[in-house]
mmCIF file of C-alpha atoms in Angstrom:
data_model
loop_
_atom_site.group_PDB
_atom_site.id
_atom_site.type_symbol
_atom_site.label_atom_id
_atom_site.label_comp_id
_atom_site.label_asym_id
_atom_site.label_seq_id
_atom_site.Cartn_x
_atom_site.Cartn_y
_atom_site.Cartn_z
ATOM 1 C CA UNK A 51 -0.024 0.031 -0.036
ATOM 2 C CA UNK A 52 1.371 3.377 -0.949
ATOM 3 C CA UNK A 53 2.242 5.810 1.894
ATOM 4 C CA UNK A 54 -0.333 8.519 2.323
ATOM 5 C CA UNK A 55 1.392 11.831 1.677
ATOM 6 C CA UNK A 56 0.198 14.999 3.254
ATOM 7 C CA UNK A 57 0.689 18.121 1.168
ATOM 8 C CA UNK A 58 1.244 21.555 2.562
ATOM 9 C CA UNK A 59 -1.146 24.524 2.341
ATOM 10 C CA UNK A 60 0.342 27.667 0.768
ATOM 11 C CA UNK A 61 0.815 29.510 4.098
ATOM 12 C CA UNK A 62 2.235 26.398 5.775
ATOM 13 C CA UNK A 63 4.799 25.989 3.045
ATOM 14 C CA UNK A 64 5.820 29.752 3.392
ATOM 15 C CA UNK A 65 6.227 29.407 7.147
ATOM 16 C CA UNK A 66 8.341 26.276 6.898
ATOM 17 C CA UNK A 67 10.599 27.968 4.293
ATOM 18 C CA UNK A 68 10.935 30.930 6.591
ATOM 19 C CA UNK A 69 12.022 28.736 9.446
ATOM 20 C CA UNK A 70 14.567 27.119 7.159
ATOM 21 C CA UNK A 71 16.004 30.454 6.147
ATOM 22 C CA UNK A 72 16.163 31.793 9.765
ATOM 23 C CA UNK A 73 17.989 28.691 11.114
ATOM 24 C CA UNK A 74 18.684 29.260 14.876
ATOM 25 C CA UNK A 75 17.018 32.660 14.891
ATOM 26 C CA UNK A 76 13.526 31.305 14.078
ATOM 27 C CA UNK A 77 11.065 32.705 16.651
ATOM 28 C CA UNK A 78 7.711 34.499 16.365
ATOM 29 C CA UNK A 79 8.895 37.994 15.523
ATOM 30 C CA UNK A 80 11.557 36.989 13.037
ATOM 31 C CA UNK A 81 9.283 34.486 11.287
ATOM 32 C CA UNK A 82 6.530 37.046 10.946
ATOM 33 C CA UNK A 83 8.931 39.692 9.588
ATOM 34 C CA UNK A 84 10.504 37.189 7.183
ATOM 35 C CA UNK A 85 7.070 36.138 5.863
ATOM 36 C CA UNK A 86 5.805 39.743 5.582
ATOM 37 C CA UNK A 87 8.958 40.710 3.659
ATOM 38 C CA UNK A 88 8.645 37.769 1.275
ATOM 39 C CA UNK A 89 4.865 38.129 0.629
ATOM 40 C CA UNK A 90 5.046 41.928 0.643
ATOM 41 C CA UNK A 91 2.095 42.240 2.927
ATOM 42 C CA UNK A 92 1.701 42.707 6.697
ATOM 43 C CA UNK A 93 0.962 39.264 8.184
ATOM 44 C CA UNK A 94 -0.636 39.021 11.605
ATOM 45 C CA UNK A 95 1.205 37.312 14.484
ATOM 46 C CA UNK A 96 -1.966 35.319 15.261
ATOM 47 C CA UNK A 97 -1.981 33.757 11.795
ATOM 48 C CA UNK A 98 1.683 32.872 12.107
ATOM 49 C CA UNK A 99 1.206 31.133 15.490
ATOM 50 C CA UNK A 100 -1.990 29.400 14.374
ATOM 51 C CA UNK A 101 -0.049 27.846 11.492
ATOM 52 C CA UNK A 102 3.026 27.050 13.658
ATOM 53 C CA UNK A 103 0.762 25.280 16.148
ATOM 54 C CA UNK A 104 -0.811 23.261 13.407
ATOM 55 C CA UNK A 105 2.583 22.376 11.941
ATOM 56 C CA UNK A 106 3.761 21.348 15.436
ATOM 57 C CA UNK A 107 0.666 19.067 15.879
ATOM 58 C CA UNK A 108 1.562 17.412 12.616
ATOM 59 C CA UNK A 109 5.182 16.886 13.692
ATOM 60 C CA UNK A 110 6.685 19.131 11.079
ATOM 61 C CA UNK A 111 8.244 21.640 13.460
ATOM 62 C CA UNK A 112 9.403 21.444 17.042
ATOM 63 C CA UNK A 113 9.783 24.287 19.565
ATOM 64 C CA UNK A 114 11.585 25.181 22.709
ATOM 65 C CA UNK A 115 11.452 28.192 25.128
ATOM 66 C CA UNK A 116 14.268 30.744 24.899
ATOM 67 C CA UNK A 117 15.451 33.620 27.057
ATOM 68 C CA UNK A 118 13.244 36.443 28.338
ATOM 69 C CA UNK A 119 14.332 39.982 27.514
ATOM 70 C CA UNK A 120 13.289 43.394 28.794
ATOM 71 C CA UNK A 121 12.028 44.403 25.376
ATOM 72 C CA UNK A 122 9.538 41.573 25.673
ATOM 73 C CA UNK A 123 8.284 42.679 29.036
ATOM 74 C CA UNK A 124 10.220 39.855 30.641
ATOM 75 C CA UNK A 125 8.492 37.119 28.616
ATOM 76 C CA UNK A 126 10.407 34.295 26.941
ATOM 77 C CA UNK A 127 10.847 33.641 23.246
ATOM 78 C CA UNK A 128 9.596 30.408 21.599
ATOM 79 C CA UNK A 129 12.028 29.160 19.026
ATOM 80 C CA UNK A 130 11.068 26.813 16.272
ATOM 81 C CA UNK A 131 13.002 24.320 14.260
ATOM 82 C CA UNK A 132 11.914 22.207 11.267
ATOM 83 C CA UNK A 133 11.755 18.449 11.750
ATOM 84 C CA UNK A 134 12.456 15.662 9.320
ATOM 85 C CA UNK A 135 8.787 15.161 8.556
ATOM 86 C CA UNK A 136 8.534 18.880 7.723
ATOM 87 C CA UNK A 137 11.388 18.643 5.256
ATOM 88 C CA UNK A 138 9.674 15.687 3.699
ATOM 89 C CA UNK A 139 6.354 17.456 3.385
ATOM 90 C CA UNK A 140 8.156 20.418 1.716
ATOM 91 C CA UNK A 141 9.839 18.127 -0.840
ATOM 92 C CA UNK A 142 6.579 16.184 -1.455
ATOM 93 C CA UNK A 143 4.678 19.432 -2.142
ATOM 94 C CA UNK A 144 7.484 20.647 -4.411
ATOM 95 C CA UNK A 145 7.461 17.378 -6.299
ATOM 96 C CA UNK A 146 3.748 17.698 -7.035
ATOM 97 C CA UNK A 147 4.176 21.205 -8.227
ATOM 98 C CA UNK A 148 7.009 20.259 -10.510
ATOM 99 C CA UNK A 149 4.942 17.391 -12.006
ATOM 100 C CA UNK A 150 2.083 19.665 -12.749
ATOM 101 C CA UNK A 151 4.358 22.509 -13.983
ATOM 102 C CA UNK A 152 6.425 20.371 -16.338
ATOM 103 C CA UNK A 153 6.041 21.362 -19.936
ATOM 104 C CA UNK A 154 3.301 23.790 -19.093
ATOM 105 C CA UNK A 155 3.264 26.683 -21.478
ATOM 106 C CA UNK A 156 2.041 29.523 -19.257
ATOM 107 C CA UNK A 157 0.691 32.312 -21.454
ATOM 108 C CA UNK A 158 1.031 35.824 -19.945
ATOM 109 C CA UNK A 159 -2.044 37.895 -19.224
ATOM 110 C CA UNK A 160 -3.203 39.782 -22.264
ATOM 111 C CA UNK A 161 -2.327 37.082 -24.710
ATOM 112 C CA UNK A 162 0.957 35.866 -26.253
ATOM 113 C CA UNK A 163 3.752 38.354 -26.577
ATOM 114 C CA UNK B 165 13.003 53.997 -21.956
ATOM 115 C CA UNK B 166 10.657 56.172 -24.045
ATOM 116 C CA UNK B 167 11.547 59.839 -24.851
ATOM 117 C CA UNK B 168 8.572 61.093 -22.673
ATOM 118 C CA UNK B 169 9.675 59.046 -19.645
ATOM 119 C CA UNK B 170 13.277 60.143 -20.135
ATOM 120 C CA UNK B 171 12.201 63.782 -20.210
ATOM 121 C CA UNK B 172 10.085 63.366 -17.077
ATOM 122 C CA UNK B 173 12.890 61.695 -15.069
ATOM 123 C CA UNK B 174 15.322 64.391 -16.221
ATOM 124 C CA UNK B 175 12.989 67.168 -14.967
ATOM 125 C CA UNK B 176 12.533 65.301 -11.722
ATOM 126 C CA UNK B 177 16.287 65.161 -11.240
ATOM 127 C CA UNK B 178 16.616 68.847 -11.966
ATOM 128 C CA UNK B 179 13.999 69.595 -9.277
ATOM 129 C CA UNK B 180 15.835 67.421 -6.724
ATOM 130 C CA UNK B 181 19.169 69.126 -7.489
ATOM 131 C CA UNK B 182 17.555 72.532 -7.032
ATOM 132 C CA UNK B 183 16.138 71.507 -3.635
ATOM 133 C CA UNK B 184 19.508 70.114 -2.535
ATOM 134 C CA UNK B 185 21.251 73.389 -3.482
ATOM 135 C CA UNK B 186 18.671 75.369 -1.649
ATOM 136 C CA UNK B 187 19.416 73.373 1.576
ATOM 137 C CA UNK B 188 23.125 73.692 1.165
ATOM 138 C CA UNK B 189 22.925 77.516 0.876
ATOM 139 C CA UNK B 190 21.484 77.609 4.375
ATOM 140 C CA UNK B 191 23.834 77.567 7.383
ATOM 141 C CA UNK B 192 24.434 73.870 7.495
ATOM 142 C CA UNK B 193 27.244 72.501 9.559
ATOM 143 C CA UNK B 194 30.498 71.914 7.735
ATOM 144 C CA UNK B 195 31.173 68.348 8.799
ATOM 145 C CA UNK B 196 27.908 66.705 9.384
ATOM 146 C CA UNK B 197 24.946 67.465 7.139
ATOM 147 C CA UNK B 198 21.882 65.638 8.322
ATOM 148 C CA UNK B 199 19.262 65.658 5.591
ATOM 149 C CA UNK B 200 16.062 67.485 6.371
ATOM 150 C CA UNK B 201 14.159 64.156 6.189
ATOM 151 C CA UNK B 202 16.577 62.710 8.702
ATOM 152 C CA UNK B 203 15.982 65.592 11.088
ATOM 153 C CA UNK B 204 12.196 65.555 10.802
ATOM 154 C CA UNK B 205 12.054 61.753 11.128
ATOM 155 C CA UNK B 206 14.344 61.866 14.150
ATOM 156 C CA UNK B 207 12.347 64.511 15.807
ATOM 157 C CA UNK B 208 9.051 62.940 14.906
ATOM 158 C CA UNK B 209 10.128 59.724 16.563
ATOM 159 C CA UNK B 210 7.822 59.052 19.482
ATOM 160 C CA UNK B 211 10.746 58.311 21.751
ATOM 161 C CA UNK B 212 11.593 61.967 22.194
ATOM 162 C CA UNK B 213 9.052 62.656 24.956
ATOM 163 C CA UNK B 214 10.358 64.691 27.797
ATOM 164 C CA UNK B 215 8.796 62.584 30.520
ATOM 165 C CA UNK B 216 10.341 59.286 29.219
ATOM 166 C CA UNK B 217 13.718 60.383 27.956
ATOM 167 C CA UNK B 218 16.355 59.276 30.425
ATOM 168 C CA UNK B 219 19.012 61.940 29.878
ATOM 169 C CA UNK B 220 21.616 60.143 31.978
ATOM 170 C CA UNK B 221 21.751 57.395 29.366
ATOM 171 C CA UNK B 222 23.079 59.832 26.822
ATOM 172 C CA UNK B 223 26.824 60.049 26.349
ATOM 173 C CA UNK B 224 28.793 63.164 25.640
ATOM 174 C CA UNK B 225 28.820 62.334 21.993
ATOM 175 C CA UNK B 226 25.081 61.949 21.959
ATOM 176 C CA UNK B 227 24.622 65.315 23.548
ATOM 177 C CA UNK B 228 26.852 67.004 21.001
ATOM 178 C CA UNK B 229 25.038 65.295 18.168
ATOM 179 C CA UNK B 230 21.723 66.472 19.487
ATOM 180 C CA UNK B 231 22.944 70.009 19.807
ATOM 181 C CA UNK B 232 24.078 70.039 16.230
ATOM 182 C CA UNK B 233 20.819 68.523 15.039
ATOM 183 C CA UNK B 234 18.926 71.161 17.064
ATOM 184 C CA UNK B 235 20.990 73.936 15.527
ATOM 185 C CA UNK B 236 20.382 72.645 12.015
ATOM 186 C CA UNK B 237 16.664 72.230 12.683
ATOM 187 C CA UNK B 238 16.377 75.678 14.175
ATOM 188 C CA UNK B 239 18.100 77.040 11.117
ATOM 189 C CA UNK B 240 15.278 75.590 9.009
ATOM 190 C CA UNK B 241 12.551 76.916 11.162
ATOM 191 C CA UNK B 242 10.114 79.077 9.139
ATOM 192 C CA UNK B 243 11.380 77.393 5.956
ATOM 193 C CA UNK B 244 9.758 74.050 6.332
ATOM 194 C CA UNK B 245 6.378 72.750 7.440
ATOM 195 C CA UNK B 246 6.661 70.824 10.668
ATOM 196 C CA UNK B 247 4.032 68.753 12.404
ATOM 197 C CA UNK B 248 2.819 70.534 15.635
ATOM 198 C CA UNK B 249 4.087 67.597 17.682
ATOM 199 C CA UNK B 250 7.548 67.765 16.030
ATOM 200 C CA UNK B 251 7.674 71.513 16.741
ATOM 201 C CA UNK B 252 6.833 70.858 20.381
ATOM 202 C CA UNK B 253 9.546 68.205 20.615
ATOM 203 C CA UNK B 254 12.046 70.608 19.118
ATOM 204 C CA UNK B 255 11.357 73.090 21.862
ATOM 205 C CA UNK B 256 11.357 70.364 24.451
ATOM 206 C CA UNK B 257 14.729 69.077 23.259
ATOM 207 C CA UNK B 258 16.370 72.390 24.239
ATOM 208 C CA UNK B 259 15.515 71.698 27.864
ATOM 209 C CA UNK B 260 16.622 68.085 27.635
ATOM 210 C CA UNK B 261 19.987 69.089 26.199
ATOM 211 C CA UNK B 262 20.495 71.817 28.837
ATOM 212 C CA UNK B 263 19.706 69.203 31.491
ATOM 213 C CA UNK B 264 22.033 66.626 29.863
ATOM 214 C CA UNK B 265 24.868 69.065 29.825
ATOM 215 C CA UNK B 266 24.545 69.857 33.434
ATOM 216 C CA UNK B 267 24.139 66.210 34.459
ATOM 217 C CA UNK B 268 27.206 65.048 32.422
ATOM 218 C CA UNK B 269 29.327 67.887 33.903
ATOM 219 C CA UNK B 270 30.827 68.377 30.480
ATOM 220 C CA UNK B 271 33.063 71.327 29.730
ATOM 221 C CA UNK B 272 30.690 72.546 27.063
ATOM 222 C CA UNK B 273 28.984 75.852 27.967
ATOM 223 C CA UNK B 274 25.268 76.470 27.839
ATOM 224 C CA UNK B 275 25.771 78.892 24.985
ATOM 225 C CA UNK B 276 25.934 77.407 21.489
ATOM 226 C CA UNK B 277 29.403 76.241 20.568
ATOM 227 C CA UNK B 278 30.804 76.976 17.172
ATOM 228 C CA UNK B 279 31.161 74.160 14.644
ATOM 229 C CA UNK B 280 34.909 74.505 14.609
ATOM 230 C CA UNK B 281 35.109 73.930 18.321
ATOM 231 C CA UNK B 282 33.059 70.763 17.959
ATOM 232 C CA UNK B 283 35.348 69.658 15.076
ATOM 233 C CA UNK B 284 38.546 70.159 17.012
ATOM 234 C CA UNK B 285 37.181 68.015 19.831
ATOM 235 C CA UNK B 286 36.691 65.384 17.269
ATOM 236 C CA UNK B 287 33.678 64.002 18.977
ATOM 237 C CA UNK B 288 31.241 64.176 16.092
ATOM 238 C CA UNK B 289 33.481 62.138 13.816
ATOM 239 C CA UNK B 290 32.720 59.209 16.115
ATOM 240 C CA UNK B 291 30.486 56.761 14.389
ATOM 241 C CA UNK B 292 28.748 56.132 17.641
ATOM 242 C CA UNK B 293 26.788 59.436 17.467
ATOM 243 C CA UNK B 294 24.218 58.494 14.821
ATOM 244 C CA UNK B 295 20.436 58.683 15.162
ATOM 245 C CA UNK B 296 19.957 54.859 15.110
ATOM 246 C CA UNK B 297 22.570 54.291 17.844
ATOM 247 C CA UNK B 298 21.096 56.967 20.068
ATOM 248 C CA UNK B 299 17.531 55.797 19.618
ATOM 249 C CA UNK B 300 18.430 52.157 20.229
ATOM 250 C CA UNK B 301 19.969 53.074 23.662
ATOM 251 C CA UNK B 302 16.855 54.741 24.935
ATOM 252 C CA UNK B 303 14.404 53.071 27.258
ATOM 253 C CA UNK B 304 12.133 50.468 25.537
ATOM 254 C CA UNK B 305 8.587 51.642 25.261
ATOM 255 C CA UNK B 306 5.622 49.550 26.330
ATOM 256 C CA UNK B 307 2.658 48.758 24.139
ATOM 257 C CA UNK B 308 -0.754 50.379 24.755
ATOM 258 C CA UNK B 309 -2.333 48.845 27.832
ATOM 259 C CA UNK B 310 -5.690 48.627 26.491
ATOM 260 C CA UNK B 311 -4.483 46.799 23.420
ATOM 261 C CA UNK B 312 -2.569 44.437 25.516
ATOM 262 C CA UNK B 313 -5.508 43.583 27.764
ATOM 263 C CA UNK B 314 -7.682 43.034 24.667
ATOM 264 C CA UNK B 315 -5.029 40.680 23.284
ATOM 265 C CA UNK B 316 -4.933 38.667 26.466
ATOM 266 C CA UNK B 317 -8.725 38.356 26.343
ATOM 267 C CA UNK B 318 -8.535 36.885 22.841
ATOM 268 C CA UNK B 319 -5.669 34.491 23.252
ATOM 269 C CA UNK B 320 -5.661 30.900 24.496
ATOM 270 C CA UNK B 321 -3.651 29.945 27.629
ATOM 271 C CA UNK B 322 -0.709 28.717 25.478
ATOM 272 C CA UNK B 323 -0.683 31.723 23.152
ATOM 273 C CA UNK B 324 -0.576 34.150 26.061
ATOM 274 C CA UNK B 325 2.908 32.934 26.909
ATOM 275 C CA UNK B 326 4.516 34.031 23.662
ATOM 276 C CA UNK B 327 2.442 36.358 21.486
ATOM 277 C CA UNK B 328 2.306 39.425 23.848
ATOM 278 C CA UNK B 329 6.077 39.247 24.220
ATOM 279 C CA UNK B 330 6.613 39.073 20.466
ATOM 280 C CA UNK B 331 4.347 42.020 19.861
ATOM 281 C CA UNK B 332 6.043 43.989 22.639
ATOM 282 C CA UNK B 333 9.443 43.421 21.111
ATOM 283 C CA UNK B 334 8.311 44.461 17.682
ATOM 284 C CA UNK B 335 6.481 47.425 19.139
ATOM 285 C CA UNK B 336 9.694 48.832 20.551
ATOM 286 C CA UNK B 337 11.457 48.310 17.163
ATOM 287 C CA UNK B 338 8.680 50.097 15.306
ATOM 288 C CA UNK B 339 8.573 53.033 17.814
ATOM 289 C CA UNK B 340 12.304 53.524 17.103
ATOM 290 C CA UNK B 341 11.869 53.475 13.284
ATOM 291 C CA UNK B 342 8.477 55.097 12.684
ATOM 292 C CA UNK B 343 7.336 56.810 15.898
ATOM 293 C CA UNK B 344 4.811 55.945 18.619
ATOM 294 C CA UNK B 345 1.634 56.825 16.840
ATOM 295 C CA UNK B 346 2.462 54.423 13.891
ATOM 296 C CA UNK B 347 3.529 51.799 16.302
ATOM 297 C CA UNK B 348 0.256 51.993 18.253
ATOM 298 C CA UNK B 349 -1.753 51.734 15.039
ATOM 299 C CA UNK B 350 0.295 48.742 14.019
ATOM 300 C CA UNK B 351 -0.286 47.132 17.388
ATOM 301 C CA UNK B 352 -4.039 47.497 17.320
ATOM 302 C CA UNK B 353 -4.071 46.207 13.710
ATOM 303 C CA UNK B 354 -2.215 43.154 14.866
ATOM 304 C CA UNK B 355 -4.745 42.637 17.758
ATOM 305 C CA UNK B 356 -7.747 42.974 15.386
ATOM 306 C CA UNK B 357 -6.069 40.646 12.817
ATOM 307 C CA UNK B 358 -5.386 37.999 15.508
ATOM 308 C CA UNK B 359 -8.992 38.262 16.683
ATOM 309 C CA UNK B 360 -10.457 37.848 13.203
ATOM 310 C CA UNK B 361 -10.145 34.037 13.059
ATOM 311 C CA UNK B 362 -12.031 33.958 16.319
ATOM 312 C CA UNK B 363 -14.791 36.191 15.044
ATOM 313 C CA UNK B 364 -15.119 33.983 11.960
ATOM 314 C CA UNK B 365 -15.444 30.927 14.078
ATOM 315 C CA UNK B 366 -18.074 32.561 16.266
ATOM 316 C CA UNK B 367 -20.232 33.303 13.310
ATOM 317 C CA UNK B 368 -19.741 29.795 12.012
ATOM 318 C CA UNK B 369 -20.527 27.952 15.297
ATOM 319 C CA UNK B 370 -23.163 30.223 16.594
ATOM 320 C CA UNK B 371 -22.784 32.490 19.618
ATOM 321 C CA UNK B 372 -23.533 30.030 22.442
ATOM 322 C CA UNK B 373 -21.234 27.325 21.174
ATOM 323 C CA UNK B 374 -18.537 29.944 20.620
ATOM 324 C CA UNK B 375 -18.792 31.265 24.242
ATOM 325 C CA UNK B 376 -18.597 27.690 25.487
ATOM 326 C CA UNK B 377 -15.399 27.093 23.481
ATOM 327 C CA UNK B 378 -13.978 30.417 24.494
ATOM 328 C CA UNK B 379 -14.376 29.538 28.157
ATOM 329 C CA UNK B 380 -12.805 26.100 27.600
ATOM 330 C CA UNK B 381 -9.814 27.586 25.836
ATOM 331 C CA UNK B 382 -9.108 29.961 28.676
ATOM 332 C CA UNK B 383 -9.174 27.310 31.445
#
């Protein structure tokens, strides 16, 4: 029986890629800023954490508590790292996209140049 | 590039060059020439509030830099349009600088020093005395209390551990870069945006079921 693959939603994929890029510095603020920068729109922290929690439940990311700082009102940071299953999910999603994209002649809006 | 666009960009460049020449004709300081934009942005920053500015955290270089900034800004008075808050802060800054001079027991006098004296002391050539460095050394500001309370009402028990801290950290960064008013607007926008998924769920589930779930999530 073939293994059931779980494909990522668009925002889930973006969050995982942001965590990969940030490496050890992947916590709420940095992830939100990285995603906002990449998508060129202001993303809410609530949406980021909702997705991170969902990814953690699926086992795609892990988290641990970091140090508290005065800028944060003495509250600790929560760092995230991507797990093996998360990397697998990213690759699976990318593979599907490549299969569908292959040899596709995308015509620009307004007709052929 | 088409001829029309080339002509438009050339005339824009001419206008910018004329503006630059105009600023340079005024009594700008020989060594350091902060742009008008830099001065107004710096002064507009919400951090410059008399009640919160801790003058003892400023170094001698900071104080000198501020004096020069003030001299340049005062030179522009009457020539530029300033927001009333910026103008108030400009006046307030004079008091802060006087107080800082006294508290640092520097050998600078209360009268304005000449640019050449400042140059010979070689303090302003220090790369430490730049707007960003000064602003980053000031006391971190706290987010609006009402917004924070609203946020705590919306969040689950687990979310309350991290999200308020993240927003507080980013709030301080934004105050430094864009001023307090902008930062507050941004903060409330984040609170509303974080509440939106809950509002959608409330409409979907119906009010009673939503209230039940809200209570369950907070316990």
